[in-house]
Coordinates of N, CA and C in Angstrom, one line a residue:
X205 N 50.1 -38.9 -27.4 CA 50.3 -37.7 -26.7 C 51.3 -37.2 -27.6
X206 N 51.0 -35.7 -27.7 CA 51.2 -34.7 -28.4 C 52.5 -34.3 -28.2
X207 N 53.2 -34.3 -29.7 CA 54.8 -33.6 -29.2 C 55.0 -32.1 -28.2
X208 N 54.0 -31.5 -28.3 CA 53.7 -30.0 -27.1 C 53.3 -30.5 -26.6
X209 N 53.6 -30.5 -24.8 CA 53.3 -31.4 -23.9 C 52.5 -29.6 -23.0
X210 N 51.3 -30.2 -22.1 CA 50.6 -29.2 -21.8 C 51.8 -27.9 -21.1
X211 N 52.6 -28.8 -20.6 CA 52.8 -28.0 -19.7 C 53.9 -27.3 -20.1
X212 N 54.6 -26.1 -20.1 CA 55.8 -24.8 -20.6 C 56.6 -25.7 -20.3
X213 N 57.3 -25.4 -21.1 CA 58.9 -25.4 -20.0 C 59.4 -24.3 -19.6
X214 N 60.2 -24.1 -18.5 CA 61.0 -22.8 -18.2 C 61.0 -22.3 -19.4
X215 N 61.1 -20.6 -19.3 CA 61.8 -19.9 -19.9 C 64.0 -20.5 -19.3
X216 N 64.7 -20.6 -20.4 CA 66.4 -20.4 -20.6 C 66.8 -19.2 -21.1
X217 N 67.3 -18.4 -20.6 CA 68.2 -17.1 -20.9 C 69.3 -17.7 -21.9
X218 N 69.6 -17.6 -23.2 CA 70.7 -17.4 -24.6 C 71.1 -16.4 -25.0
X219 N 72.7 -16.1 -25.3 CA 73.2 -14.8 -25.9 C 72.2 -14.7 -26.5
X220 N 71.9 -13.9 -27.3 CA 71.6 -13.7 -29.0 C 73.1 -13.6 -29.3
X221 N 73.3 -14.1 -30.8 CA 74.7 -13.9 -31.8 C 73.7 -12.6 -32.6
X222 N 75.2 -11.6 -32.4 CA 75.3 -10.4 -33.8 C 75.3 -11.3 -34.9
X223 N 74.4 -10.5 -36.3 CA 75.0 -10.9 -37.2 C 76.3 -10.5 -37.5
X224 N 76.8 -12.0 -38.1 CA 77.7 -12.3 -39.3 C 78.7 -13.2 -38.2
X225 N 78.5 -13.4 -36.9 CA 79.2 -13.8 -35.7 C 78.9 -15.1 -36.3
X226 N 79.8 -16.4 -36.1 CA 79.9 -17.8 -36.5 C 79.0 -18.1 -35.2
X227 N 77.8 -19.1 -35.8 CA 77.3 -20.0 -34.9 C 77.8 -20.4 -34.4
X228 N 77.6 -21.5 -33.2 CA 79.0 -22.4 -32.7 C 77.6 -23.3 -32.3
X229 N 78.6 -24.6 -32.9 CA 78.0 -26.5 -32.7 C 78.1 -26.9 -34.2
X230 N 77.8 -27.7 -34.3 CA 78.3 -28.4 -35.7 C 76.9 -28.4 -36.3
X231 N 77.4 -27.7 -37.9 CA 76.8 -28.0 -38.6 C 75.3 -28.7 -38.9
X232 N 74.3 -27.8 -39.5 CA 73.0 -28.5 -39.5 C 73.0 -29.0 -40.9
X233 N 72.4 -30.2 -42.0 CA 72.2 -30.1 -43.1 C 70.8 -31.1 -43.7
X234 N 70.0 -30.5 -44.5 CA 68.9 -31.2 -45.0 C 68.8 -31.6 -46.7
X235 N 70.1 -31.7 -47.4 CA 70.4 -31.8 -48.7 C 71.2 -32.6 -48.9
X236 N 71.2 -33.1 -50.5 CA 71.9 -34.1 -50.4 C 73.2 -33.2 -50.7
X237 N 75.0 -34.2 -50.1 CA 76.2 -33.9 -49.9 C 76.3 -34.1 -51.4
X238 N 77.1 -33.0 -51.6 CA 77.4 -32.9 -53.5 C 78.7 -33.9 -53.6
X239 N 78.8 -33.9 -54.6 CA 79.8 -35.4 -54.8 C 80.9 -35.0 -54.4
X240 N 81.3 -33.5 -54.7 CA 82.6 -32.9 -54.1 C 82.3 -32.8 -52.8
X241 N 81.7 -33.2 -51.8 CA 81.7 -32.8 -50.3 C 81.7 -31.2 -49.7
X242 N 81.3 -31.7 -48.2 CA 80.6 -30.0 -48.2 C 82.3 -29.8 -47.0
X243 N 82.9 -29.1 -47.3 CA 83.9 -28.7 -46.0 C 83.4 -28.4 -44.3
X244 N 84.1 -29.2 -43.5 CA 84.0 -29.0 -42.2 C 83.5 -29.8 -42.2
X245 N 82.9 -30.0 -40.3 CA 82.4 -30.9 -40.0 C 80.6 -30.9 -40.2
X246 N 79.6 -31.7 -40.3 CA 78.8 -31.6 -40.5 C 77.3 -33.2 -40.0
X247 N 76.0 -32.4 -39.8 CA 75.4 -33.7 -39.2 C 73.8 -33.9 -39.6
X248 N 73.7 -34.9 -40.4 CA 72.2 -35.0 -41.4 C 71.1 -34.8 -40.5
X249 N 70.4 -33.9 -41.0 CA 68.9 -34.2 -40.2 C 68.1 -35.7 -39.8
X250 N 68.3 -36.7 -40.5 CA 68.2 -37.7 -40.5 C 69.6 -38.4 -39.3
X251 N 70.0 -37.7 -39.4 CA 71.0 -38.8 -38.3 C 71.4 -38.0 -36.6
X252 N 70.4 -36.7 -36.4 CA 70.6 -35.4 -35.6 C 69.4 -35.7 -34.2
X253 N 70.1 -35.6 -33.5 CA 69.0 -35.8 -31.8 C 68.2 -35.0 -32.2
X254 N 67.1 -35.3 -32.1 CA 66.0 -33.7 -32.1 C 65.0 -34.1 -31.2
X255 N 64.7 -33.4 -30.0 CA 64.9 -34.0 -29.0 C 62.5 -33.0 -29.4
X256 N 62.2 -34.0 -28.0 CA 60.2 -34.2 -28.2 C 60.0 -31.9 -28.7
X257 N 60.4 -32.2 -27.4 CA 60.0 -29.8 -26.8 C 60.9 -29.4 -27.4
X258 N 61.5 -28.2 -27.4 CA 61.9 -27.0 -27.5 C 61.2 -25.5 -27.0
X259 N 62.1 -24.7 -26.2 CA 61.7 -23.4 -26.0 C 62.1 -23.1 -26.9
X260 N 61.2 -21.8 -27.5 CA 61.9 -20.8 -29.3 C 62.1 -20.0 -27.9
X261 N 63.6 -19.0 -28.7 CA 63.8 -17.7 -28.6 C 64.3 -17.2 -29.8
X262 N 64.0 -16.0 -29.9 CA 64.3 -15.5 -31.1 C 64.7 -13.8 -30.8
X263 N 65.7 -13.9 -31.9 CA 66.7 -12.5 -31.2 C 66.2 -11.5 -32.0
X264 N 67.6 -10.6 -31.5 CA 66.8 -9.4 -32.5 C 68.3 -8.8 -32.8
X265 N 69.4 -8.9 -32.6 CA 70.4 -9.0 -33.0 C 70.8 -9.1 -34.6
X266 N 69.8 -8.5 -35.2 CA 70.2 -8.5 -36.7 C 69.4 -7.9 -37.3
X267 N 70.3 -6.8 -39.1 CA 69.6 -6.2 -39.6 C 68.1 -6.5 -39.7
X268 N 67.5 -8.0 -39.8 CA 66.1 -8.6 -40.4 C 65.8 -9.2 -39.1
X269 N 65.0 -10.0 -39.7 CA 63.8 -10.3 -38.1 C 64.1 -11.6 -38.0
X270 N 64.2 -12.5 -37.1 CA 64.6 -14.0 -37.4 C 63.3 -14.2 -37.7
X271 N 63.4 -15.7 -38.1 CA 62.4 -16.5 -38.9 C 62.2 -17.6 -38.1
X272 N 61.4 -18.0 -37.6 CA 60.8 -18.6 -36.6 C 59.9 -20.6 -36.7
X273 N 59.5 -21.2 -36.2 CA 58.7 -21.9 -36.2 C 57.0 -21.3 -35.3
X274 N 56.3 -21.9 -36.5 CA 54.5 -21.3 -36.3 C 55.1 -19.3 -34.8
X275 N 55.6 -18.3 -35.5 CA 56.4 -16.9 -35.2 C 55.2 -16.4 -33.8
X276 N 56.4 -16.3 -32.6 CA 55.5 -16.1 -31.5 C 55.4 -17.1 -30.6
X277 N 54.9 -18.6 -30.4 CA 55.5 -19.8 -30.2 C 56.4 -19.3 -29.1
X278 N 56.6 -20.0 -27.9 CA 57.3 -20.1 -26.6 C 58.0 -21.6 -27.6
X279 N 56.8 -22.4 -27.1 CA 56.9 -24.0 -27.1 C 56.4 -24.0 -28.4
X280 N 57.4 -24.9 -29.1 CA 57.6 -25.8 -30.0 C 58.3 -27.9 -30.0
X281 N 57.0 -27.9 -31.0 CA 57.1 -29.6 -31.1 C 58.6 -29.8 -32.1
X282 N 59.2 -30.7 -31.5 CA 60.3 -30.9 -32.3 C 60.0 -32.0 -32.5
X283 N 58.9 -32.3 -33.6 CA 58.5 -32.5 -35.3 C 57.9 -31.1 -36.1
X284 N 58.0 -30.4 -35.3 CA 57.6 -29.0 -36.1 C 59.1 -28.9 -36.4
X285 N 59.8 -28.7 -35.8 CA 61.4 -27.8 -36.2 C 61.9 -28.7 -37.1
X286 N 62.0 -29.8 -36.5 CA 62.6 -31.0 -37.3 C 62.1 -30.1 -39.4
X287 N 60.3 -30.7 -39.4 CA 60.1 -30.0 -40.9 C 60.3 -28.5 -41.4
X288 N 60.0 -27.6 -39.9 CA 60.6 -26.4 -40.7 C 62.2 -26.5 -41.2
X289 N 63.5 -26.7 -40.5 CA 64.3 -26.6 -40.3 C 65.0 -27.4 -41.6
X290 N 64.1 -28.2 -42.4 CA 64.5 -29.6 -43.4 C 64.1 -28.6 -45.2
X291 N 62.4 -27.8 -44.6 CA 62.3 -27.1 -46.0 C 63.1 -25.4 -45.7
X292 N 63.5 -24.6 -44.4 CA 64.0 -23.8 -44.7 C 65.3 -24.3 -44.9
X293 N 66.7 -25.0 -44.5 CA 67.8 -25.3 -45.6 C 67.5 -25.8 -46.5
X294 N 66.6 -26.8 -47.2 CA 66.9 -26.1 -48.3 C 66.3 -25.4 -49.8
X295 N 65.3 -24.7 -49.1 CA 64.6 -23.0 -49.7 C 65.6 -21.7 -49.7
X296 N 66.0 -21.6 -48.9 CA 66.9 -20.8 -48.2 C 68.4 -21.6 -48.3
X297 N 68.5 -21.5 -49.7 CA 70.9 -21.9 -49.7 C 71.5 -21.6 -48.9
X298 N 71.0 -19.9 -48.9 CA 72.2 -19.1 -47.4 C 72.6 -19.5 -47.0
X299 N 70.8 -19.8 -45.4 CA 70.2 -20.1 -44.4 C 72.0 -21.1 -43.4
X300 N 71.0 -21.0 -42.3 CA 73.0 -22.0 -41.3 C 71.7 -22.1 -40.6
X301 N 71.9 -23.2 -40.0 CA 71.5 -24.0 -38.9 C 73.0 -24.9 -38.2
X302 N 73.0 -24.8 -37.1 CA 73.8 -25.5 -36.1 C 73.2 -26.1 -34.4
X303 N 74.2 -27.0 -34.7 CA 73.6 -27.6 -32.9 C 74.6 -28.0 -32.1
X304 N 74.4 -27.6 -30.7 CA 75.7 -27.0 -30.0 C 75.7 -28.3 -29.3
X305 N 76.8 -28.6 -28.7 CA 76.9 -30.2 -27.8 C 75.9 -30.3 -26.6
X306 N 75.3 -29.1 -25.6 CA 73.9 -29.2 -25.2 C 72.2 -29.1 -26.3
X307 N 72.6 -29.3 -26.9 CA 71.4 -30.5 -28.2 C 70.8 -29.0 -29.1
X308 N 71.3 -27.6 -27.4 CA 71.2 -26.2 -28.5 C 71.1 -25.8 -30.3
X309 N 69.8 -25.5 -30.9 CA 69.7 -25.5 -32.0 C 69.2 -23.6 -32.4
X310 N 70.9 -24.0 -33.2 CA 70.3 -21.9 -33.8 C 70.8 -22.1 -35.4
X311 N 69.6 -20.6 -35.5 CA 69.1 -20.9 -37.3 C 68.9 -19.5 -37.4
X312 N 69.8 -18.8 -38.9 CA 69.5 -18.2 -39.4 C 69.6 -18.6 -40.9
X313 N 68.6 -16.8 -40.9 CA 68.3 -17.7 -42.7 C 69.3 -16.7 -43.3
X314 N 69.9 -15.6 -42.7 CA 71.4 -15.5 -44.2 C 71.7 -14.8 -42.9
X315 N 73.1 -14.6 -43.3 CA 74.5 -13.9 -42.0 C 74.1 -12.4 -41.9
X316 N 72.9 -11.4 -42.4 CA 72.4 -10.3 -41.4 C 70.9 -10.5 -40.4
X317 N 70.4 -12.1 -41.2 CA 69.3 -11.9 -40.1 C 69.9 -12.1 -38.5
X318 N 68.8 -12.0 -37.9 CA 68.2 -12.3 -36.2 C 68.5 -14.1 -36.4
X319 N 69.4 -14.2 -34.7 CA 69.1 -16.5 -34.9 C 67.9 -17.0 -33.8
X320 N 67.3 -17.6 -34.7 CA 66.5 -18.5 -33.6 C 67.0 -19.3 -33.2
X321 N 67.4 -19.5 -31.2 CA 67.2 -20.4 -30.6 C 66.0 -22.0 -30.1
X322 N 66.8 -22.5 -30.5 CA 66.2 -24.4 -30.1 C 66.3 -24.3 -28.8
X323 N 65.5 -24.5 -28.0 CA 66.2 -25.0 -26.3 C 65.7 -26.5 -26.0
X324 N 66.6 -27.0 -26.0 CA 65.6 -28.6 -25.6 C 64.9 -28.4 -24.8
X325 N 64.5 -29.6 -24.5 CA 63.7 -29.6 -22.7 C 63.6 -31.3 -22.8
X326 N 65.4 -31.4 -21.9 CA 65.8 -33.1 -21.7 C 64.8 -33.7 -21.5
X327 N 63.8 -33.4 -21.0 CA 62.6 -34.3 -20.5 C 61.5 -34.6 -21.2
X328 N 61.5 -34.4 -22.1 CA 61.1 -34.5 -23.3 C 61.3 -35.7 -24.2
X329 N 62.0 -36.3 -23.9 CA 62.7 -37.5 -24.7 C 63.2 -37.2 -26.3
X330 N 63.4 -37.7 -26.9 CA 64.3 -37.3 -28.6 C 63.7 -38.0 -29.2
X331 N 62.8 -37.1 -30.6 CA 62.7 -38.9 -31.5 C 63.1 -39.5 -31.7
X332 N 62.4 -40.4 -32.0 CA 64.2 -41.2 -32.7 C 63.5 -41.9 -34.0
X333 N 64.6 -41.1 -34.8 CA 64.9 -41.4 -35.9 C 66.6 -42.5 -36.7
X334 N 66.7 -42.9 -35.5 CA 66.9 -44.2 -36.4 C 67.6 -45.5 -34.9
X335 N 66.2 -46.3 -35.3 CA 65.9 -46.9 -34.4 C 67.3 -47.6 -34.2
X336 N 67.5 -48.5 -35.0 CA 68.7 -50.1 -34.9 C 70.2 -49.0 -33.7
X337 N 70.7 -47.5 -33.7 CA 71.2 -46.5 -33.4 C 70.9 -47.1 -31.3
X338 N 69.2 -46.1 -32.1 CA 69.1 -46.1 -30.5 C 68.2 -46.6 -29.4
X339 N 67.8 -48.2 -30.5 CA 67.0 -49.0 -29.5 C 68.0 -50.4 -29.2
X340 N 68.3 -50.3 -28.2 CA 69.6 -51.1 -28.9 C 69.6 -52.3 -27.4
X341 N 68.8 -52.1 -26.4 CA 68.2 -53.2 -25.3 C 68.0 -55.0 -25.7
X342 N 68.7 -56.1 -25.6 CA 68.1 -56.9 -26.0 C 66.7 -57.1 -26.3
X343 N 66.0 -57.1 -25.2 CA 64.3 -56.9 -24.3 C 64.0 -56.0 -23.9
X344 N 62.5 -56.2 -24.1 CA 62.2 -55.0 -23.7 C 60.1 -55.0 -22.6
X345 N 60.3 -54.8 -22.2 CA 58.6 -54.9 -21.6 C 58.2 -53.7 -21.8
X346 N 57.1 -54.5 -22.8 CA 55.9 -53.5 -23.2 C 55.1 -54.1 -23.1
X347 N 54.3 -52.4 -22.8 CA 52.6 -51.9 -22.1 C 52.5 -51.6 -23.3
X348 N 50.8 -52.2 -23.8 CA 49.6 -51.0 -24.4 C 48.7 -51.0 -23.5
X349 N 48.1 -49.9 -24.3 CA 46.8 -49.4 -23.6 C 46.3 -50.0 -22.9
X350 N 45.8 -51.4 -23.0 CA 45.1 -51.5 -22.3 C 46.0 -52.5 -21.2
X351 N 46.6 -51.9 -20.2 CA 47.9 -52.1 -19.3 C 48.4 -53.7 -19.6
X352 N 48.7 -54.7 -20.5 CA 48.8 -55.7 -21.0 C 50.7 -55.5 -20.9
X353 N 51.3 -56.4 -19.9 CA 52.4 -56.4 -20.1 C 53.1 -57.8 -20.5
X354 N 54.6 -57.7 -21.9 CA 55.0 -58.7 -22.3 C 55.8 -58.4 -23.2
X355 N 56.4 -59.7 -23.1 CA 58.7 -59.5 -23.3 C 58.4 -59.8 -24.7
X356 N 59.1 -58.1 -25.2 CA 59.6 -58.2 -26.9 C 61.2 -58.6 -27.0
X357 N 61.6 -58.7 -28.6 CA 62.5 -58.2 -28.1 C 63.2 -57.7 -29.0
X358 N 64.4 -56.9 -28.2 CA 65.1 -55.5 -29.3 C 64.5 -55.7 -30.6
X359 N 64.3 -56.9 -32.0 CA 64.0 -56.3 -32.7 C 63.0 -56.2 -33.0
X360 N 62.0 -56.7 -32.1 CA 60.8 -56.1 -32.1 C 60.4 -54.8 -32.1
X361 N 60.9 -54.7 -30.8 CA 60.5 -53.2 -30.1 C 61.4 -52.3 -32.0
X362 N 61.6 -52.3 -33.0 CA 62.8 -51.8 -33.8 C 61.3 -51.7 -34.8
X363 N 61.3 -53.2 -34.6 CA 59.7 -53.2 -36.5 C 58.8 -53.0 -35.6
X364 N 58.2 -52.5 -34.7 CA 57.1 -52.0 -34.5 C 57.3 -50.4 -34.4
X365 N 58.5 -50.2 -34.9 CA 58.7 -48.8 -34.2 C 59.4 -48.1 -35.8
X366 N 59.6 -48.8 -36.7 CA 59.7 -48.4 -38.1 C 58.2 -48.2 -38.9
X367 N 57.6 -49.8 -38.4 CA 55.8 -49.1 -39.2 C 55.3 -48.3 -38.0
X368 N 55.9 -48.0 -36.8 CA 55.1 -46.5 -36.4 C 55.7 -45.7 -37.8
X369 N 56.8 -45.2 -38.0 CA 57.1 -44.6 -39.1 C 56.4 -44.7 -40.4
X370 N 56.3 -45.2 -40.8 CA 56.0 -45.7 -41.6 C 55.1 -44.6 -42.6
X371 N 55.5 -43.7 -43.5 CA 54.8 -42.8 -44.0 C 53.1 -44.0 -44.8
X372 N 52.2 -43.3 -44.1 CA 50.7 -43.6 -43.9 C 50.0 -42.5 -45.7
X373 N 49.0 -43.2 -45.8 CA 48.1 -42.7 -47.0 C 47.7 -41.8 -46.0
X374 N 47.9 -40.7 -46.7 CA 47.1 -39.0 -47.3 C 45.7 -38.7 -46.7
X375 N 45.8 -38.4 -45.5 CA 45.0 -37.7 -44.4 C 45.1 -38.7 -44.0
X376 N 45.5 -40.0 -43.3 CA 45.8 -40.7 -42.2 C 47.4 -40.4 -41.1
X377 N 47.3 -39.9 -40.7 CA 48.5 -39.0 -39.4 C 49.3 -40.3 -39.0
X378 N 50.6 -40.0 -39.3 CA 51.4 -41.4 -38.6 C 51.9 -41.0 -36.9
X379 N 51.9 -42.3 -37.0 CA 52.1 -42.1 -35.5 C 53.6 -41.5 -35.2
X380 N 53.7 -41.9 -34.1 CA 55.1 -41.2 -33.6 C 56.3 -42.3 -32.9
X381 N 57.4 -41.4 -32.1 CA 57.9 -42.9 -31.2 C 59.6 -41.4 -31.4
X382 N 59.4 -41.6 -29.1 CA 59.7 -41.3 -28.7 C 61.2 -42.2 -27.7
X383 N 62.1 -42.0 -27.8 CA 63.0 -42.0 -26.8 C 63.7 -41.6 -25.6
X384 N 62.7 -41.5 -24.3 CA 63.3 -41.0 -22.8 C 64.2 -41.3 -22.7
X385 N 64.5 -40.1 -22.0 CA 65.7 -39.9 -21.0 C 66.0 -41.3 -20.0
X386 N 65.3 -42.1 -19.7 CA 65.6 -43.4 -19.1 C 66.3 -44.3 -19.4
X387 N 66.2 -44.6 -20.6 CA 66.2 -45.8 -22.4 C 64.4 -46.2 -22.6
X388 N 63.9 -45.8 -22.1 CA 62.3 -46.3 -22.2 C 61.7 -46.2 -23.4
X389 N 61.1 -46.5 -24.5 CA 60.5 -45.9 -25.2 C 59.3 -45.3 -25.8
X390 N 58.6 -44.2 -26.0 CA 57.2 -44.9 -26.0 C 57.2 -44.3 -27.8
X391 N 56.0 -45.3 -27.5 CA 55.5 -45.0 -29.1 C 53.9 -45.4 -29.3
X392 N 53.4 -44.9 -30.7 CA 52.3 -44.9 -30.7 C 51.9 -44.8 -32.3
X393 N 50.8 -45.6 -33.0 CA 50.6 -46.5 -34.1 C 49.9 -45.3 -35.4
X394 N 49.9 -43.7 -34.4 CA 48.6 -43.1 -35.2 C 47.2 -43.8 -35.8
X395 N 46.4 -42.5 -36.3 CA 45.3 -43.7 -36.8 C 44.6 -42.0 -37.7
X396 N 42.8 -42.0 -36.9 CA 42.3 -41.0 -36.9 C 42.4 -40.1 -36.4
X397 N 42.4 -38.3 -36.8 CA 42.7 -37.5 -35.4 C 41.8 -37.6 -33.9
X398 N 40.8 -37.9 -34.0 CA 39.4 -37.7 -32.8 C 39.7 -39.5 -32.1
X399 N 40.5 -40.4 -32.7 CA 41.1 -41.8 -32.1 C 41.6 -41.5 -30.5
X400 N 41.0 -41.9 -29.5 CA 42.2 -42.1 -28.5 C 42.9 -42.8 -28.7
X401 N 44.5 -41.9 -27.6 CA 45.8 -42.3 -27.1 C 45.9 -43.5 -27.3
X402 N 46.7 -44.6 -27.9 CA 47.1 -46.0 -27.7 C 48.5 -46.6 -27.2
X403 N 49.1 -45.2 -26.8 CA 50.8 -46.0 -26.5 C 51.2 -47.5 -25.9
X404 N 52.0 -47.0 -27.1 CA 52.9 -48.7 -26.2 C 54.2 -48.0 -25.7
X405 N 54.1 -48.5 -24.5 CA 55.8 -47.6 -23.8 C 56.4 -49.3 -23.9
X406 N 57.7 -49.2 -24.1 CA 58.5 -50.3 -23.5 C 59.9 -50.0 -22.6
X407 N 60.0 -50.6 -21.9 CA 61.5 -51.1 -20.6 C 62.2 -51.6 -21.0
X408 N 63.9 -51.4 -21.5 CA 64.8 -52.1 -20.8 C 64.7 -53.7 -19.9
X409 N 64.5 -54.6 -20.4 CA 64.7 -55.8 -19.0 C 65.8 -56.4 -19.5
X410 N 66.5 -57.3 -18.8 CA 67.0 -58.4 -19.2 C 66.7 -59.9 -20.1
X411 N 66.9 -60.2 -20.9 CA 67.0 -60.7 -22.1 C 66.5 -62.4 -21.6
X412 N 65.4 -63.5 -21.9 CA 65.2 -64.4 -20.8 C 66.2 -65.6 -21.6
X413 N 65.8 -66.4 -20.8 CA 67.4 -67.7 -21.9 C 66.9 -68.3 -22.7
X414 N 65.7 -68.5 -22.7 CA 64.6 -68.3 -24.1 C 63.6 -68.0 -24.2
X415 N 63.5 -67.5 -25.9 CA 62.5 -66.7 -26.1 C 61.1 -67.8 -26.8
X416 N 61.6 -68.7 -26.4 CA 60.2 -70.0 -26.9 C 60.6 -70.8 -28.3
X417 N 59.6 -71.5 -28.8 CA 59.1 -71.6 -30.3 C 59.4 -71.0 -31.2
X418 N 59.6 -70.3 -31.9 CA 58.9 -69.1 -32.8 C 57.8 -69.7 -33.6
X419 N 56.8 -68.9 -33.6 CA 55.2 -68.4 -34.4 C 55.1 -69.0 -35.8
X420 N 55.0 -70.5 -36.4 CA 54.5 -71.3 -37.6 C 54.4 -70.0 -38.6
X421 N 53.4 -68.7 -38.1 CA 52.9 -68.6 -39.6 C 54.0 -66.8 -39.8
X422 N 54.3 -66.7 -38.5 CA 55.3 -65.0 -39.0 C 56.6 -65.5 -37.9
X423 N 57.1 -66.2 -37.3 CA 57.9 -65.7 -37.2 C 58.5 -65.9 -35.5
X424 N 57.2 -65.0 -35.1 CA 57.4 -64.7 -33.6 C 57.6 -65.2 -32.6
X425 N 57.8 -64.7 -32.0 CA 57.4 -65.7 -30.2 C 56.5 -65.7 -29.5
X426 N 55.6 -66.2 -29.2 CA 55.0 -65.9 -28.2 C 54.3 -64.8 -27.7
X427 N 54.9 -64.3 -26.6 CA 55.6 -63.3 -26.4 C 55.2 -62.6 -26.9
X428 N 55.2 -62.0 -28.2 CA 54.6 -60.8 -28.3 C 54.1 -61.0 -29.4
X429 N 52.8 -61.9 -29.3 CA 51.4 -62.0 -29.5 C 50.1 -61.2 -29.0
X430 N 49.9 -60.5 -28.9 CA 48.9 -59.6 -27.7 C 47.4 -60.1 -28.0
X431 N 46.7 -61.1 -27.5 CA 45.7 -61.3 -27.9 C 44.0 -60.4 -27.4
X432 N 44.8 -59.6 -26.5 CA 43.8 -58.1 -27.2 C 43.7 -57.4 -27.5
X433 N 45.0 -57.0 -27.7 CA 45.5 -55.4 -28.8 C 45.8 -55.7 -29.4
X434 N 46.0 -56.1 -30.5 CA 47.3 -56.3 -31.1 C 48.0 -54.6 -31.5
X435 N 49.1 -54.1 -32.5 CA 49.6 -53.2 -31.9 C 49.4 -52.6 -33.4
X436 N 48.2 -51.5 -33.8 CA 48.0 -50.9 -34.9 C 47.0 -51.7 -35.7
X437 N 45.8 -52.7 -35.0 CA 45.5 -53.0 -35.0 C 44.1 -54.2 -35.0
X438 N 43.1 -54.5 -34.5 CA 42.4 -55.4 -33.3 C 42.2 -56.9 -34.1
X439 N 42.8 -57.9 -33.6 CA 42.7 -59.1 -34.6 C 41.9 -60.4 -34.0
X440 N 41.0 -59.7 -32.9 CA 40.0 -60.4 -31.7 C 39.0 -61.5 -32.4
X441 N 38.9 -61.7 -33.9 CA 38.2 -63.1 -34.4 C 38.8 -64.0 -34.6
X442 N 39.5 -64.6 -34.4 CA 40.2 -65.5 -33.9 C 40.6 -65.6 -35.3
X443 N 41.1 -64.8 -36.6 CA 41.3 -65.4 -37.8 C 43.0 -65.1 -38.1
X444 N 43.6 -66.1 -39.3 CA 44.9 -65.1 -38.5 C 46.0 -65.6 -37.9
X445 N 47.3 -65.4 -37.8 CA 48.1 -64.7 -36.3 C 48.2 -63.5 -36.0
X446 N 47.9 -63.7 -34.7 CA 47.8 -62.8 -33.4 C 49.2 -62.2 -33.2
X447 N 50.2 -62.1 -34.5 CA 51.0 -61.4 -34.1 C 50.7 -59.6 -34.8
X448 N 50.9 -59.3 -33.9 CA 50.9 -57.0 -34.5 C 52.1 -57.3 -35.8
X449 N 53.2 -58.2 -35.3 CA 53.7 -57.9 -36.8 C 54.0 -58.7 -38.2
X450 N 53.1 -59.6 -38.3 CA 52.3 -60.3 -39.1 C 51.5 -59.3 -39.8
X451 N 51.0 -58.5 -39.2 CA 50.3 -57.3 -39.3 C 51.4 -56.8 -40.6
X452 N 52.0 -56.0 -39.4 CA 53.5 -55.5 -40.6 C 53.5 -55.6 -41.9
X453 N 54.2 -56.9 -42.3 CA 53.9 -58.0 -43.3 C 53.0 -57.6 -44.1
X454 N 52.0 -57.6 -44.2 CA 51.1 -57.7 -45.0 C 50.7 -56.7 -45.8

């Protein structure tokens, strides 16, 4: 599942912000907070709710052009917005980025620059960057690419997301994890660019009365062992524990 969907969301009208006029919303920062602190409220990029896709609106009300993600594109991926904002805020120390209550992000390089506005597509979901806060159900029904559905604990889903978000070796694309508006989680481990998508969907559900005895090798319940397709790697040769979580520890 790519970060930018095939269907472009309908454009949304947003007022342009003249130069030097304050941007609405709470300040976004991507750099280390100095010992003396920062004046006013702020959100670290690591704690911001970044949507999966945005409509990019490049403003004109400034002495200098607005700088945006992939200049000219109407729709941009949340991963690209996140990466671009981090780089811009760290490099252009005079830059300013704000997130409004409706999730709209506005950025400008200096007070005299035009503003680029990122309007979230709420239906696309949110990038999971805080699994402990965003994935909170006690149990999930997890369906893998083969269609097999299993019952996982919330902790097992969070562990899968942690492995998904782990920085991979050079040249090996990282996976992704999205929190959808209905609290469903969608994630994919990554791999070679030409590999087919192997998306797992985790739907919140009630916790069972008992999870059963833990696996003697990995400590995870039997319901979290997938003998058909293990999350991230196949284990069909019958060697070792058939639990995806055990692989994460290797």
